[in-house]
Amino acid sequence: MQHDKVLILDFGSQYTQLIARRVRELNIYSEIHPFNKIPKQLNDYKAVILSGSPMSVRSAEAFHPELKGIRGEKPLLAVCYGAQYLAHFSGGEVAESNTREYGRANLSFVEDDLFLENISLGSQVWMSHSDTIKTLPTKGKLLASTHDVKNAAYKIEDEQTYAIQFHPEVYHSTDGKQLLENFLVKIAKLNPDWTPNAFVGETVEGLQAKIGDDKVVLGLSGGVDSSVAAMLLHKAIGKNLYCIFVNNGLLRKNEFVDVLEQYKGMGLNVKGVDASARFLDALAGKSDPEEKRKAIGRVFIEVFDDEANQLDGVKWLAQGTIYPDVIESVSATGGPSAVIKSHHNVGGLPDFMKLKIVEPLRLLFKDEVRRVGASMGMDKALLGRHPFPGPGLAIRILGDITPEKVRILQEVDAVFINGLRDAGLYDKVWQAGAILLPVNSVGVMGDERTYEKCVALRAVESTDGMTADWVNLPYEFLQKTSNDIINKVKGVNRVVYDISSKPPATIEWE
């Protein structure tokens, strides 16, 4: 890959992948590596960024990166933990804050420096730390402050080393992208030429070299990720790609038929497999969300293995895995990031399955996947589809799974999603769905007492799935949707709306 590259050292922050995403928004390629597994070929990277961390630099277990060959030799940006690390171990002082510095803040002092060009007083930044820098390191020069954090940004004189206590990668930092551009383009002199078209060309070339004449089986879901992965593989290996769309019995209403119809005309070799009974049998009696996810993942693998065995010479299983799937299951690169939840398509294959895995989108975020799809001329309606969880409605039915519960939720979901489309709201929402709650509530219908299910509606706005805000849908729409659900879906007599953001909640309830 002949592009200027940024090395991001991961200290375990859940925001590390957002740093990579913001860098790529500047059309600059970036790679994430654990702080303790620094690549030997440092000449491949023109700049380095140190991430944040849940760890304290004052702890006996503090992470210690080996910065030989980096600090003083390459442009270096230290974020949050990185900034505190440089201060604490280079002649400065880091101490526990009197109050945890978390949330929005505004710059009250901005030095005239190229690093802060076009960033003005009052600019909003996002803080997320419990320690604070009391004294700057040796040769440290103050660049910016907030009302509560004096040493919010600094640089090391005689080096291209810059440090900030806030997070420019989070959208709440309104000038975060500008700051990263100042550092990478104006100071480090990187060339912003990593574009969706470049990604397609290089990925196709890489897939051809990796796969050769081998055959690949790909599990399609009807969503953006697997569809874009399929098109990339189709460009690379053509007829040697075999796509399988599995009905796990947990899809949206009529989705199995609709998705198969959708893929007609795309030139893909697609086979539909109805394995709904197999999945529902595997889920019988399971209520724990992790058990449900693992059961679904296991059956997916088994179904793919069965289908692959019917194809002569298949050696690879392709998946539409993307970055948020990976970071919430395990650290993307073996670093110290915390596990949030497992994903059915992350974690490798069992020993009995002899297929190798290929994941052409593993390093992309959802919005990047859409841009790559658009660069290949894919249908806007397909690329604009809301994300849908791999385990399907199983993780939107809290508690055990039964065919009747699936029926109820499919009907509720159809009313909600079709209502969003009819009201012109679908494209204003990043993801929407309904959750069937494990409670019944008392109601009155036709002068008779009812005791039926309660459902929660969820609609969020986001760009990458790592953070999300609930959507303030019009009251009139919510009122109509609630009435339609209660009147049309037998078994439901109460509808609520989820107004939780991520964090602290996740987008899905399980």
XYZ file of C-alpha atoms in Angstrom:
510
model
C 0.000 0.000 0.000
C 1.806 3.091 -1.258
C 0.351 5.723 1.052
C 1.655 7.814 3.921
C 0.679 5.911 7.068
C -0.080 6.840 10.669
C 0.758 4.451 13.503
C -1.759 4.557 16.366
C -0.581 2.904 19.586
C -3.492 1.470 21.562
C -3.471 1.760 25.368
C -6.921 0.225 25.721
C -9.221 3.178 25.120
C -12.649 2.430 23.658
C -12.042 5.544 21.545
C -8.884 4.219 19.847
C -10.770 3.073 16.763
C -12.388 6.501 16.532
C -8.927 8.031 16.206
C -8.304 5.780 13.218
C -11.665 6.750 11.769
C -11.031 10.494 12.099
C -7.607 10.097 10.489
C -9.179 8.253 7.561
C -11.750 11.018 7.169
C -8.747 13.112 6.187
C -7.961 10.516 3.473
C -4.897 9.371 5.399
C -4.334 5.681 6.082
C -3.847 4.602 9.697
C -3.071 1.359 11.519
C -3.669 0.434 15.153
C -1.155 -1.649 17.092
C -0.941 -2.464 20.817
C 1.455 -0.187 22.680
C 3.575 -3.249 23.555
C 3.701 -4.629 19.996
C 5.164 -1.742 18.063
C 5.981 -2.670 14.450
C 9.677 -3.161 13.794
C 9.544 -1.288 10.497
C 8.957 2.188 11.907
C 10.136 3.703 8.641
C 6.759 2.677 7.198
C 5.026 5.349 9.311
C 5.317 9.105 8.964
C 3.531 10.032 12.217
C 2.509 8.377 15.497
C -0.498 8.902 17.779
C -0.726 7.623 21.376
C -4.291 6.758 22.445
C -6.133 7.236 25.706
C -6.549 4.466 28.278
C -8.640 3.408 31.283
C -5.320 3.026 33.119
C -3.698 5.708 35.298
C -0.070 6.650 34.660
C 0.317 6.807 38.459
C -0.570 3.117 38.806
C 2.061 0.472 39.421
C 0.558 -1.337 36.419
C 0.824 1.710 34.143
C 1.451 0.898 30.472
C 4.983 1.800 29.357
C 5.500 2.119 25.591
C 8.958 1.894 24.069
C 9.197 5.215 22.218
C 12.752 4.785 20.943
C 12.770 5.639 17.269
C 9.516 7.586 17.673
C 9.800 10.487 20.087
C 12.012 13.221 18.714
C 12.333 11.406 15.398
C 8.742 11.399 14.120
C 5.805 13.758 14.571
C 4.057 12.493 17.711
C 0.584 13.314 19.058
C -0.247 12.087 22.561
C -3.945 11.935 23.500
C -5.230 11.816 27.111
C -3.274 8.907 28.683
C -0.517 9.542 26.154
C -0.311 13.206 27.196
C -0.234 12.261 30.865
C 2.369 9.583 30.201
C 4.735 12.050 28.508
C 4.280 14.502 31.373
C 4.558 12.036 34.257
C 7.690 10.261 33.001
C 9.457 13.303 31.507
C 9.806 15.712 34.384
C 6.185 16.806 34.843
C 3.535 15.904 37.419
C 0.241 14.063 37.066
C -2.154 13.920 40.001
C -5.672 12.748 40.715
C -8.303 15.376 39.918
C -10.487 16.703 42.705
C -13.463 15.910 40.480
C -13.529 13.556 37.507
C -13.108 15.553 34.311
C -15.662 13.972 32.001
C -17.822 15.564 29.328
C -17.943 18.818 27.411
C -15.551 21.690 28.111
C -14.554 24.849 26.247
C -11.118 26.239 25.472
C -10.465 29.380 27.507
C -6.891 29.893 26.272
C -5.455 29.099 22.830
C -1.816 29.791 21.931
C -0.921 31.068 18.466
C 0.568 27.861 17.085
C 0.247 25.897 13.836
C -1.115 22.965 15.866
C -4.155 25.068 16.851
C -4.610 26.991 13.605
C -8.295 27.796 12.898
C -9.258 26.684 16.423
C -10.643 29.576 18.445
C -11.462 30.465 22.025
C -14.615 28.756 23.195
C -14.134 25.717 20.971
C -15.819 22.695 22.579
C -13.691 19.682 23.526
C -14.505 16.342 25.150
C -12.758 15.353 28.390
C -12.631 11.820 29.784
C -10.099 11.323 32.561
C -9.794 11.149 36.346
C -6.127 12.305 36.483
C -4.874 15.696 35.372
C -1.512 17.204 34.413
C -0.392 19.523 37.203
C 3.053 20.379 35.795
C 4.256 20.197 32.191
C 7.195 17.941 31.296
C 10.694 19.240 30.637
C 10.670 21.684 27.683
C 6.889 21.598 27.701
C 5.104 24.710 26.397
C 1.438 25.370 27.191
C -0.785 25.596 24.107
C -4.375 25.503 25.401
C -6.482 25.507 28.564
C -10.104 25.103 29.620
C -11.702 26.703 32.661
C -11.044 23.579 34.753
C -7.988 22.088 33.038
C -5.018 24.426 32.766
C -2.731 22.069 30.839
C -5.244 20.931 28.219
C -2.667 20.988 25.393
C 1.087 21.413 25.194
C 4.074 20.750 22.964
C 7.677 19.761 23.581
C 10.055 22.417 22.292
C 12.716 21.255 19.811
C 10.514 18.242 18.902
C 7.448 17.665 16.755
C 5.719 16.304 19.854
C 2.245 17.534 20.815
C -0.060 16.433 23.617
C -3.705 17.014 24.542
C -5.793 15.928 27.536
C -9.050 15.989 25.545
C -10.277 13.644 22.787
C -10.297 15.164 19.284
C -11.612 11.886 17.842
C -14.999 12.231 19.592
C -17.642 14.233 17.734
C -18.308 16.344 20.818
C -14.897 17.947 20.179
C -16.189 20.308 17.518
C -12.786 21.191 16.046
C -11.235 17.761 16.555
C -10.940 17.044 12.856
C -9.284 20.428 12.277
C -6.742 19.718 15.023
C -5.883 16.319 13.527
C -5.540 17.914 10.091
C -3.218 20.558 11.526
C -1.022 17.872 13.050
C -1.009 15.359 10.195
C -1.094 17.571 7.101
C 0.441 20.890 8.185
C 2.999 19.651 10.724
C 3.744 16.025 9.746
C 3.303 16.783 5.993
C 1.329 13.609 5.198
C -0.280 13.290 1.776
C -4.097 12.777 2.041
C -4.563 10.322 -0.835
C -6.205 7.288 0.832
C -9.703 7.370 -0.731
C -12.555 4.861 -1.208
C -11.428 4.319 -4.796
C -7.907 3.631 -3.593
C -9.246 1.199 -0.983
C -11.251 -0.699 -3.603
C -8.322 -1.008 -5.987
C -5.857 -2.103 -3.335
C -8.300 -4.459 -1.605
C -9.237 -6.189 -4.856
C -5.558 -6.589 -5.703
C -4.852 -7.942 -2.224
C -7.758 -10.389 -2.379
C -6.572 -11.697 -5.748
C -3.091 -12.270 -4.377
C -4.394 -13.882 -1.175
C -7.105 -16.126 -2.628
C -5.768 -16.909 -6.085
C -7.985 -19.459 -7.843
C -9.556 -20.736 -4.614
C -13.308 -20.718 -4.095
C -14.928 -18.571 -1.386
C -18.267 -18.956 0.369
C -19.802 -15.776 1.806
C -22.707 -15.434 4.182
C -24.946 -12.601 2.995
C -27.255 -10.888 5.466
C -28.939 -8.381 3.166
C -27.195 -5.555 4.991
C -24.582 -3.060 3.901
C -21.489 -4.811 5.246
C -21.911 -8.261 3.718
C -23.171 -6.759 0.451
C -20.136 -4.496 0.037
C -17.840 -7.373 1.012
C -19.529 -9.485 -1.668
C -19.002 -6.843 -4.350
C -15.326 -6.472 -3.459
C -14.841 -10.241 -3.639
C -16.870 -10.423 -6.852
C -14.544 -7.850 -8.408
C -11.555 -9.877 -7.249
C -12.527 -13.485 -7.983
C -15.779 -13.381 -9.988
C -17.450 -16.778 -10.418
C -15.346 -18.328 -7.634
C -17.490 -16.489 -5.062
C -20.505 -18.421 -3.745
C -22.939 -16.377 -1.662
C -25.337 -17.932 0.821
C -28.227 -16.084 2.448
C -29.459 -17.947 5.519
C -32.922 -17.565 6.983
C -32.265 -17.980 10.700
C -35.922 -17.472 11.563
C -35.008 -14.200 13.244
C -35.097 -11.850 10.278
C -37.513 -8.985 9.759
C -40.938 -9.763 8.351
C -40.700 -11.105 4.752
C -36.970 -10.310 4.691
C -35.823 -13.692 3.393
C -37.793 -13.316 0.159
C -37.170 -9.572 -0.149
C -33.387 -9.880 0.217
C -33.086 -12.663 -2.353
C -35.023 -10.466 -4.771
C -32.749 -7.523 -3.942
C -29.618 -9.361 -5.035
C -30.991 -10.172 -8.482
C -29.213 -8.075 -11.073
C -26.053 -7.552 -9.001
C -24.266 -10.368 -10.798
C -23.760 -12.376 -7.612
C -24.165 -16.124 -7.307
C -26.616 -16.316 -4.372
C -28.307 -19.334 -2.786
C -31.068 -19.014 -0.183
C -31.032 -21.513 2.706
C -33.966 -21.765 5.118
C -32.463 -22.948 8.420
C -34.974 -21.219 10.690
C -36.029 -24.415 12.502
C -32.383 -25.278 13.187
C -31.683 -21.899 14.793
C -34.872 -21.833 16.872
C -34.122 -25.347 18.160
C -30.630 -24.214 19.217
C -32.105 -21.217 21.057
C -34.814 -23.130 22.889
C -34.682 -22.424 26.618
C -31.805 -19.925 26.366
C -32.340 -16.526 28.006
C -28.812 -15.248 28.622
C -27.808 -12.849 25.810
C -24.266 -14.187 25.526
C -25.559 -17.768 25.331
C -27.968 -16.732 22.583
C -25.229 -14.961 20.606
C -22.902 -17.945 20.884
C -25.635 -20.418 19.922
C -26.463 -18.369 16.830
C -22.795 -18.040 15.916
C -22.307 -21.791 16.270
C -25.284 -22.645 14.052
C -24.219 -20.066 11.451
C -20.851 -21.765 11.248
C -22.482 -25.208 11.024
C -24.829 -24.103 8.231
C -21.999 -22.536 6.267
C -19.921 -25.665 6.754
C -22.756 -27.844 5.461
C -23.223 -25.642 2.409
C -19.496 -25.335 1.767
C -19.141 -29.112 1.805
C -21.600 -29.243 -1.082
C -19.272 -27.040 -3.127
C -16.164 -28.578 -4.603
C -12.918 -26.835 -3.715
C -14.163 -24.102 -1.347
C -11.311 -23.069 0.936
C -12.407 -19.694 2.341
C -15.288 -18.304 4.398
C -15.821 -14.583 3.794
C -17.484 -12.359 6.377
C -18.620 -8.744 6.499
C -16.929 -8.082 9.834
C -16.238 -4.389 10.494
C -14.312 -2.506 13.170
C -17.122 -1.924 15.721
C -17.844 -5.686 15.719
C -14.233 -6.368 16.556
C -13.567 -3.719 19.182
C -16.687 -4.630 21.172
C -15.751 -8.330 21.198
C -12.006 -8.190 21.676
C -9.330 -5.597 21.078
C -8.918 -5.217 17.333
C -5.204 -5.901 17.482
C -4.701 -7.879 20.678
C -4.333 -4.789 22.843
C -5.761 -4.101 26.287
C -9.213 -2.784 25.284
C -12.145 -4.048 27.350
C -14.706 -6.516 25.997
C -18.238 -5.081 25.728
C -20.091 -8.003 24.123
C -19.364 -10.826 21.715
C -20.356 -10.778 18.054
C -21.367 -13.917 16.157
C -18.871 -13.232 13.346
C -15.814 -12.500 15.521
C -13.458 -14.959 17.121
C -12.374 -17.473 14.506
C -13.630 -20.871 13.395
C -13.905 -24.197 15.261
C -11.324 -26.887 14.554
C -13.754 -29.066 12.606
C -14.246 -26.374 9.994
C -11.420 -26.400 7.507
C -12.164 -23.047 5.862
C -9.900 -20.047 6.207
C -11.437 -16.648 6.961
C -11.262 -13.594 4.707
C -12.673 -10.275 5.958
C -12.177 -7.466 3.431
C -13.938 -4.849 5.613
C -12.423 -5.693 8.995
C -10.646 -2.336 9.305
C -13.554 -0.114 8.181
C -16.311 1.677 10.045
C -19.904 1.650 8.807
C -19.744 5.045 7.089
C -16.502 4.038 5.365
C -18.176 0.846 4.134
C -20.983 2.927 2.618
C -18.513 5.224 0.864
C -16.657 2.214 -0.544
C -19.959 0.770 -1.793
C -20.898 4.081 -3.407
C -17.533 4.213 -5.178
C -18.411 0.827 -6.748
C -21.778 2.159 -7.960
C -23.948 0.103 -5.606
C -27.653 0.920 -5.137
C -28.203 3.871 -2.778
C -31.233 2.156 -1.234
C -29.089 -0.842 -0.285
C -26.257 1.310 1.062
C -28.738 3.371 3.068
C -30.241 0.400 4.906
C -30.168 0.608 8.677
C -27.709 -1.720 10.410
C -29.324 -4.931 11.660
C -27.649 -7.175 14.252
C -26.188 -10.453 13.034
C -28.120 -12.464 15.654
C -31.262 -10.770 14.362
C -34.342 -10.476 16.527
C -32.900 -12.941 19.059
C -31.174 -10.089 20.890
C -34.247 -7.883 20.602
C -36.376 -10.477 22.370
C -35.310 -10.230 25.992
C -35.423 -13.644 27.595
C -36.098 -16.956 25.892
C -37.051 -17.263 22.211
C -40.310 -18.798 21.003
C -41.958 -18.747 17.560
C -44.827 -16.673 18.968
C -42.465 -14.047 20.363
C -40.690 -13.873 17.008
C -44.034 -13.379 15.252
C -45.031 -10.565 17.595
C -41.724 -8.731 17.212
C -41.667 -9.130 13.425
C -45.119 -7.536 13.222
C -44.154 -4.698 15.594
C -40.897 -4.064 13.742
C -42.703 -3.931 10.392
C -45.159 -1.315 11.668
C -42.307 0.810 13.067
C -39.916 0.602 10.079
C -42.648 1.036 7.455
C -43.992 3.945 9.479
C -40.573 5.634 9.421
C -40.451 5.242 5.645
C -44.000 6.539 5.151
C -43.270 9.574 7.328
C -40.021 10.402 5.493
C -38.005 9.709 8.652
C -36.152 6.517 7.705
C -33.101 8.244 6.188
C -32.906 10.633 9.164
C -32.317 7.695 11.510
C -29.096 5.654 11.608
C -30.668 2.555 13.151
C -34.146 1.699 14.389
C -35.864 -1.352 15.776
C -38.199 -2.719 18.391
C -37.476 -4.719 21.543
C -39.876 -7.232 23.041
C -39.708 -6.920 26.813
C -40.059 -9.908 29.167
C -43.007 -8.349 31.001
C -46.747 -8.215 30.581
C -48.795 -5.180 31.520
C -52.463 -4.616 32.300
C -54.533 -2.859 29.664
C -58.123 -2.246 28.616
C -59.317 -3.027 25.088
C -63.023 -3.053 24.159
C -64.059 -2.696 27.822
C -62.152 -5.879 28.614
C -59.047 -6.312 30.731
C -55.912 -7.407 28.848
C -52.586 -8.679 30.135
C -50.209 -8.553 27.188
C -46.679 -7.750 26.070
C -44.845 -4.425 26.248
C -42.496 -3.365 23.437
C -39.829 -0.644 23.386
C -39.031 1.315 20.242
C -35.427 2.398 19.648
C -34.112 4.928 17.097
C -30.608 6.388 17.184
C -28.423 8.717 15.156
C -24.732 7.892 14.723
C -21.970 7.736 12.143
C -19.908 4.774 13.273
C -21.852 2.846 15.893
C -19.265 3.590 18.582
C -21.333 6.461 19.981
C -25.006 7.229 19.378
C -27.757 9.624 20.474
C -31.451 8.789 20.610
C -33.553 10.479 17.932
C -36.193 12.970 18.976
C -38.971 11.552 16.787
C -42.089 13.743 16.491
C -44.727 13.071 19.145
C -47.361 12.756 16.428
C -45.353 9.979 14.760
C -44.814 8.125 18.032
C -48.482 8.429 18.893
C -49.588 7.031 15.524
C -47.005 4.240 15.655
C -48.069 3.227 19.162
C -51.730 3.137 18.137
C -50.939 1.127 15.001
C -48.887 -1.438 16.915
C -51.477 -1.946 19.651
C -54.351 -2.139 17.171
C -52.638 -4.334 14.567
C -50.332 -6.648 16.545
C -52.148 -9.226 18.617
C -50.415 -9.743 21.961
C -49.149 -6.163 22.561
C -50.942 -3.562 24.661
C -48.173 -1.137 25.631
C -45.449 0.752 23.703
C -42.553 2.753 25.194
C -39.718 4.753 23.573
C -36.055 4.337 24.577
C -34.304 7.690 25.152
C -30.884 6.337 26.202
C -27.690 7.354 24.397
C -24.483 5.366 23.831
C -22.613 5.608 26.102
C -23.707 4.738 28.748
C -26.214 2.407 27.054
C -25.457 0.326 23.970
C -27.577 0.566 20.823
C -28.986 -2.940 21.260
C -30.429 -3.991 24.609
C -28.525 -7.301 24.612
